[in-house]
Amino acid sequence: MTTTQFERLPDLTAAEPSAGTLVMKFGGTSVGDPQKIKDVARRLVAARGEGNRVVAVLSAMGDSTDDLVRLAHEVSPKPKPRELDMLISVGERISCALAAMAIHDLGAEAISLTGSQAGIVTDTVHGRAKIVDVRARRIHEALDQDRIVLVAGFQGVSTDLDITTLGRGGSDTTAVALAAALGAEVCEIYTDVEGVFTADPRLVPEARKLHAVSYEEMLELAASGAKVLALRSVEYARNHGVPIHVRSTFAEVEGTWVVREDDMLEQAIISGIASDTGEAKATILAVPDRPGVAARIFRPLADAGIHIDMIVQNVSAEGHTDISFTLPKADLPLAEPILERLAAEVEAGGFSCDEEIAKVTLVGAGMRSHPGVAAGVFESLAEAGINIEIISTSPIRISCVVRAAEMERAVQVLHEHFRLDEDVLLQGDAAAGA
Ligand code: ASP
Ligand code: MG
């Protein structure tokens, strides 16, 4: 058996910048058919021709990951996570092999690598593995041989030597991790939109493309339903200081930079509005008001791996309290039997689940130094007759749960109230935090 020496990715610090290394990630729609793969190949060869050492990370073609998941469930109602990863990691390999062929036809050298061959080492959690190490020796060697390196996104090899996947949208994380490990100057994320917008342009036609957004703002947007970047990739970029440039595959225009707040030339008060219909609201009714009840409820939910988001509790005059919280709709089948048992255990009046909700979130680093944003949110929703059911905030975020049917209008009135179609910047005193 041969053993291979790898280099370790230093924790939390990027590798030495290596001049001219470019990581370019293309999403599923960008490699959706054979012609698009040839177009991507041309783009990669052009970037190589400009003198860059090019590492491309590709997603699976179109919706093929969904198709593979569906296929698994047609064969088995509850596929083993290890085998599911073995199956769904295939889509990205197909894209990379095809792109390598297309690059060869253009007269350039390329090599396709699986995540495992590329040295992406993860923990052992199938379906949402975390990258623990990047051993990039093989990539460096291929780059030194003047090849374009194509790495299958969204996958790695676990410390137990099994194939793992990084969670849906995980190719973004592969790209950022490689950019950090290789000391690339930028991680370019090519997608079917031109960048990060002030709101979903399908809901708000006036939505504007942002020039730049900070890691913290992007984290809040991604966690609140913005789909353009996978949350974990932004966390990774922030921890390793990797600048991300989100841009269009189909247009040669500047996109949106995701960078450190200190590196932004200008700062808007509000950067954008995210909306999310993926959550449901659960309420445990008439819970006796005594110490330890919340712990009794939330511990079993956490142990079941259910991701709880917003929580509200309010004690009524009768000494009872309703506890409401949001959770992913997809977790409801898991949560409902637990809630039924818990409601009985804590002698509550029962429980209810409501899937007809949506979360609308306003994000902006300028909120920290600009009072009155929350009041503006509540006033504009009130004027539109939209009821807010749950509110939660962070220093740079305000989230409101509203009826799902009112989400679109809520996003529109907030976009208008905060004039997000215009470039309203923090200037002078406000920018200085005064
Ligand atoms: N193909 C995977 C997915 O659809 C990973 C990715 O596209 O980033 O989730
Ligand atoms: Mg995809």
XYZ file of C-alpha atoms and ligand atoms in Angstrom:
444
model
C 0.000 0.000 0.000
C 1.306 3.431 -0.806
C 1.058 6.227 1.658
C 0.742 9.791 0.541
C 2.036 12.838 2.340
C -0.407 15.693 2.364
C -0.063 19.261 3.447
C -2.420 20.476 6.116
C -4.655 23.487 5.778
C -3.649 25.720 8.663
C -6.623 26.306 10.933
C -8.445 29.593 10.425
C -5.710 31.253 8.412
C -5.531 31.255 4.646
C -2.527 29.828 2.892
C 0.109 32.194 1.518
C -1.434 34.041 -1.420
C -0.289 32.243 -4.530
C -0.264 34.727 -7.357
C -2.799 34.092 -10.045
C -4.690 31.149 -8.552
C -8.344 31.497 -9.401
C -11.147 29.310 -8.091
C -14.218 29.444 -10.341
C -17.398 27.651 -9.236
C -20.268 26.996 -11.630
C -23.741 26.100 -10.332
C -26.173 23.527 -11.685
C -27.915 25.827 -14.166
C -24.532 26.971 -15.517
C -23.677 23.387 -16.524
C -27.266 22.379 -17.284
C -26.723 20.876 -20.745
C -23.862 19.806 -23.061
C -23.676 23.200 -24.770
C -23.455 24.992 -21.416
C -20.664 22.668 -20.347
C -18.792 23.562 -23.538
C -19.366 27.260 -22.785
C -17.968 26.818 -19.282
C -14.968 24.983 -20.750
C -14.340 27.922 -23.052
C -14.502 30.305 -20.114
C -12.038 28.223 -18.121
C -9.606 28.022 -21.042
C -9.877 31.796 -21.453
C -9.082 32.345 -17.763
C -6.103 30.005 -18.132
C -5.038 31.970 -21.213
C -4.958 35.143 -19.110
C -2.222 33.543 -17.036
C -4.278 32.219 -14.101
C -3.819 28.864 -12.431
C -7.429 27.743 -12.780
C -9.300 25.477 -10.385
C -12.948 24.968 -11.316
C -15.554 23.542 -8.975
C -18.655 22.270 -10.737
C -22.133 21.405 -9.486
C -24.263 18.615 -10.878
C -26.041 19.345 -14.170
C -29.382 21.130 -13.681
C -31.642 19.334 -11.218
C -29.796 16.043 -11.449
C -29.119 15.895 -7.698
C -32.888 16.081 -7.092
C -33.341 13.299 -9.645
C -30.809 11.119 -7.827
C -32.486 11.720 -4.460
C -35.841 10.814 -6.023
C -34.354 7.693 -7.559
C -33.042 6.594 -4.171
C -36.477 6.991 -2.624
C -38.084 5.027 -5.440
C -35.882 2.116 -4.481
C -35.949 2.497 -0.732
C -38.174 4.499 1.651
C -35.310 5.260 4.021
C -31.975 4.908 2.231
C -28.890 4.527 4.391
C -27.093 7.898 4.529
C -23.803 6.353 3.479
C -25.306 4.873 0.329
C -27.267 8.035 -0.425
C -23.998 10.010 -0.377
C -22.377 7.419 -2.625
C -25.231 7.984 -5.080
C -25.761 11.742 -5.028
C -22.057 12.608 -5.198
C -22.098 11.212 -8.736
C -23.763 14.240 -10.352
C -20.781 16.529 -9.785
C -18.379 13.944 -11.178
C -20.360 13.779 -14.394
C -20.085 17.551 -14.859
C -16.332 17.526 -14.223
C -15.558 14.617 -16.538
C -17.588 16.190 -19.348
C -15.971 19.597 -18.836
C -12.505 18.006 -18.937
C -13.400 16.404 -22.288
C -14.600 19.735 -23.646
C -11.419 21.458 -22.480
C -9.280 18.839 -24.233
C -11.192 19.516 -27.442
C -10.225 23.178 -27.101
C -6.578 22.149 -27.065
C -5.894 22.711 -23.371
C -4.969 20.281 -20.622
C -7.394 19.425 -17.844
C -7.950 16.832 -15.168
C -11.165 16.044 -13.330
C -10.978 15.018 -9.676
C -13.534 13.740 -7.198
C -13.676 15.571 -3.876
C -11.728 12.729 -2.371
C -9.020 12.837 -5.045
C -8.803 16.587 -4.578
C -7.982 16.045 -0.903
C -11.237 17.324 0.649
C -11.385 15.549 4.003
C -14.584 15.759 6.044
C -16.043 14.506 9.296
C -18.219 11.389 9.176
C -21.677 13.019 9.170
C -23.292 11.811 5.948
C -25.502 14.266 4.108
C -24.118 17.354 5.839
C -20.445 16.647 6.400
C -18.086 19.410 7.486
C -14.730 19.903 5.820
C -11.983 19.287 8.373
C -8.925 19.410 6.118
C -7.902 20.167 2.554
C -4.855 18.224 1.366
C -4.267 20.020 -1.882
C -1.057 18.351 -3.032
C -2.597 16.722 -6.064
C -4.197 19.985 -7.170
C -0.872 21.812 -6.855
C 0.839 19.129 -8.916
C -1.744 19.322 -11.676
C -1.557 23.134 -11.720
C 2.236 22.904 -11.928
C 1.749 20.684 -14.994
C -0.227 23.518 -16.561
C -3.571 21.804 -16.284
C -6.976 23.215 -15.537
C -8.192 21.321 -12.481
C -11.873 20.383 -12.257
C -13.037 19.420 -8.784
C -16.391 17.763 -8.134
C -18.243 20.027 -5.716
C -20.346 19.133 -2.681
C -18.323 16.081 -1.612
C -15.307 14.772 0.169
C -13.929 11.705 1.853
C -14.511 11.202 5.551
C -11.885 10.459 8.159
C -13.364 6.904 7.966
C -12.636 6.871 4.205
C -16.285 6.960 3.132
C -17.668 9.318 0.495
C -19.573 12.169 2.126
C -21.634 15.095 0.841
C -21.658 18.574 2.329
C -25.390 19.355 2.294
C -27.480 20.851 -0.500
C -25.763 23.724 -2.235
C -22.461 22.452 -0.858
C -20.414 23.091 -3.998
C -20.107 26.693 -2.835
C -18.378 25.404 0.284
C -16.024 23.222 -1.745
C -15.037 26.265 -3.798
C -14.400 28.512 -0.798
C -12.456 25.802 1.028
C -10.233 25.283 -2.006
C -9.750 29.028 -2.417
C -8.611 29.201 1.227
C -6.326 26.178 0.939
C -4.744 27.333 -2.313
C -4.377 30.955 -1.233
C -6.474 32.097 -4.177
C -7.057 35.837 -4.385
C -10.756 35.382 -4.969
C -13.398 32.687 -5.111
C -15.674 33.364 -8.065
C -19.170 31.893 -7.795
C -20.815 31.791 -11.230
C -24.572 31.443 -11.165
C -27.772 32.192 -13.074
C -28.296 35.595 -11.412
C -26.042 38.636 -11.644
C -25.259 38.827 -7.942
C -26.878 39.420 -4.581
C -29.978 41.593 -4.852
C -31.769 43.849 -2.361
C -34.695 41.398 -2.589
C -35.769 38.482 -4.759
C -36.371 40.172 -8.159
C -39.286 37.802 -8.775
C -41.068 39.445 -5.810
C -39.733 42.975 -6.287
C -39.004 43.962 -9.896
C -37.162 47.121 -8.693
C -34.694 45.059 -6.662
C -31.138 46.273 -7.145
C -27.882 44.362 -7.423
C -25.549 45.109 -4.517
C -21.931 46.071 -5.239
C -20.727 44.553 -2.013
C -22.065 42.976 1.126
C -20.182 42.049 4.301
C -19.694 38.456 5.454
C -21.932 39.138 8.458
C -24.732 40.531 6.310
C -24.424 37.663 3.832
C -24.559 35.160 6.695
C -27.791 36.718 7.947
C -29.255 36.805 4.426
C -28.281 33.205 3.684
C -29.656 32.025 7.044
C -32.893 33.893 6.341
C -33.723 32.321 3.007
C -31.497 34.013 0.394
C -30.509 31.146 -1.881
C -27.605 32.664 -3.779
C -24.844 31.264 -1.526
C -24.839 28.276 0.807
C -24.666 29.440 4.437
C -21.715 27.243 5.291
C -19.642 28.636 2.414
C -20.063 32.159 3.795
C -19.042 31.023 7.283
C -15.974 29.397 5.803
C -15.127 32.485 3.750
C -15.444 34.735 6.783
C -13.307 32.468 8.965
C -10.581 32.259 6.339
C -10.878 35.768 4.881
C -11.670 34.568 1.345
C -13.248 37.294 -0.818
C -16.206 35.900 -2.797
C -17.352 37.376 -6.086
C -20.890 36.222 -6.988
C -21.463 36.791 -10.692
C -23.402 35.662 -13.722
C -22.324 32.811 -15.960
C -24.300 34.309 -18.804
C -23.207 37.963 -18.732
C -19.771 39.564 -18.573
C -20.638 41.990 -15.788
C -19.367 42.709 -12.318
C -21.431 40.904 -9.697
C -21.530 41.268 -5.907
C -18.467 41.092 -3.659
C -18.762 39.411 -0.276
C -15.939 40.799 1.821
C -14.929 42.017 5.283
C -16.973 44.962 6.474
C -13.744 46.977 6.881
C -12.909 46.412 3.226
C -16.176 47.869 1.963
C -15.836 51.319 0.477
C -19.386 52.291 1.211
C -21.969 50.957 3.597
C -25.718 51.029 3.104
C -28.032 51.257 6.102
C -30.046 48.310 4.859
C -28.498 45.836 2.433
C -31.397 43.603 1.618
C -34.530 41.667 2.417
C -34.682 37.889 2.474
C -37.840 35.837 2.553
C -38.384 32.232 3.482
C -41.386 29.922 3.222
C -39.463 26.872 4.374
C -40.400 27.173 8.046
C -43.485 26.227 10.042
C -44.681 27.569 13.375
C -45.356 25.259 16.300
C -47.190 26.386 19.429
C -47.499 24.593 22.734
C -50.620 25.972 24.334
C -51.306 26.873 27.966
C -48.083 25.588 29.421
C -47.978 25.885 33.241
C -45.681 28.780 34.131
C -42.936 27.150 36.196
C -39.156 26.835 36.048
C -37.621 24.274 33.739
C -40.532 23.880 31.345
C -38.706 25.403 28.353
C -35.748 23.122 28.998
C -38.062 20.072 29.124
C -39.467 21.061 25.730
C -36.412 22.140 23.783
C -33.901 19.500 24.910
C -35.737 16.564 23.254
C -36.257 18.608 20.075
C -32.539 19.446 19.967
C -31.600 15.808 20.605
C -33.763 14.848 17.620
C -31.623 17.191 15.485
C -34.469 19.647 14.871
C -33.225 23.122 14.107
C -35.349 25.614 16.081
C -35.197 29.200 14.921
C -37.404 31.899 16.472
C -38.889 31.338 19.939
C -41.496 33.417 21.753
C -43.032 32.898 25.143
C -45.567 35.074 26.858
C -47.045 34.597 30.328
C -50.727 35.433 30.620
C -52.468 36.741 33.743
C -53.692 33.214 34.562
C -50.117 32.004 34.970
C -50.125 30.005 31.764
C -47.855 30.564 28.833
C -48.004 29.767 25.134
C -44.642 28.895 23.646
C -44.290 29.339 19.882
C -41.268 28.649 17.741
C -40.352 28.069 14.125
C -38.743 24.974 12.653
C -38.072 23.705 9.121
C -41.257 22.374 7.500
C -39.264 19.319 6.506
C -38.757 18.489 10.209
C -42.486 18.508 11.067
C -43.015 14.747 10.653
C -40.183 14.230 13.141
C -41.313 16.989 15.522
C -45.043 16.310 15.764
C -44.911 13.058 17.760
C -42.314 14.613 20.084
C -44.511 17.681 20.629
C -47.523 15.509 21.346
C -45.598 13.601 24.015
C -44.084 16.780 25.502
C -47.389 18.642 25.673
C -48.758 15.795 27.800
C -45.628 15.592 29.958
C -45.581 19.278 30.879
C -49.387 19.301 31.328
C -49.917 21.824 28.563
C -53.248 22.495 26.905
C -52.130 20.916 23.634
C -50.095 21.925 20.606
C -50.623 23.154 17.087
C -48.531 23.379 13.934
C -49.015 25.998 11.247
C -47.400 25.663 7.836
C -48.946 28.807 6.325
C -46.287 31.179 7.593
C -43.377 33.000 6.010
C -40.401 34.787 7.461
C -39.389 38.190 6.122
C -35.968 39.482 7.159
C -34.354 42.876 6.784
C -30.537 42.865 6.974
C -28.112 45.761 7.198
C -24.926 46.497 9.123
C -26.010 50.142 9.252
C -28.776 49.234 11.718
C -26.170 49.212 14.466
C -25.621 52.961 14.141
C -28.982 54.000 12.790
C -31.889 53.927 15.240
C -35.473 53.573 14.143
C -35.161 50.732 11.669
C -37.339 48.352 13.722
C -39.974 51.066 14.181
C -39.933 51.653 10.414
C -40.456 47.935 9.768
C -43.434 47.732 12.123
C -45.002 50.957 10.840
C -44.787 50.027 7.187
C -46.213 46.546 7.797
C -48.976 48.066 9.952
C -49.884 50.557 7.221
C -50.189 47.654 4.799
C -52.440 45.828 7.282
C -49.976 42.967 7.648
C -49.971 41.275 11.043
C -46.636 40.288 12.598
C -46.815 37.002 14.514
C -43.231 36.604 15.756
C -40.319 39.046 15.804
C -36.664 38.261 16.327
C -33.592 40.419 15.924
C -29.819 40.456 15.890
C -27.699 43.635 15.846
C -27.907 43.684 12.051
C -31.192 41.850 11.366
C -34.928 42.133 11.981
C -37.075 39.098 11.169
C -40.863 38.972 11.202
C -43.143 35.986 10.785
C -46.235 36.846 8.735
C -48.932 34.830 6.939
C -47.428 33.117 3.883
C -50.063 34.724 1.664
C -48.819 38.168 2.753
C -45.104 37.545 2.306
C -44.798 39.030 -1.164
C -46.569 42.232 -0.164
C -44.523 42.486 3.051
C -41.267 42.308 1.076
C -42.577 44.929 -1.356
C -43.665 47.448 1.276
C -40.401 47.098 3.182
C -38.373 47.479 -0.014
C -40.280 50.641 -0.781
C -40.208 52.056 2.745
C -36.432 51.720 3.005
C -35.971 52.906 -0.606
C -33.812 49.924 -1.449
C -34.234 50.580 -5.157
C -31.995 53.625 -4.611
C -28.427 53.554 -3.393
C -29.015 55.041 0.074
C -25.644 55.138 1.792
C -24.579 55.822 5.301
C -22.608 59.006 5.103
C -20.702 61.353 7.372
C -21.770 61.100 11.010
C -23.977 58.100 10.513
C -21.201 56.156 8.800
C -18.883 57.013 11.661
C -21.397 55.519 14.054
C -22.326 58.835 15.673
N -25.662 19.460 -6.604
C -25.800 19.750 -5.191
C -27.163 20.343 -4.923
O -27.941 20.507 -5.848
C -24.727 20.647 -4.682
C -24.669 22.011 -5.318
O -25.292 22.260 -6.334
O -23.960 22.855 -4.790
O -27.473 20.624 -3.799
Mg -27.352 22.157 -7.466
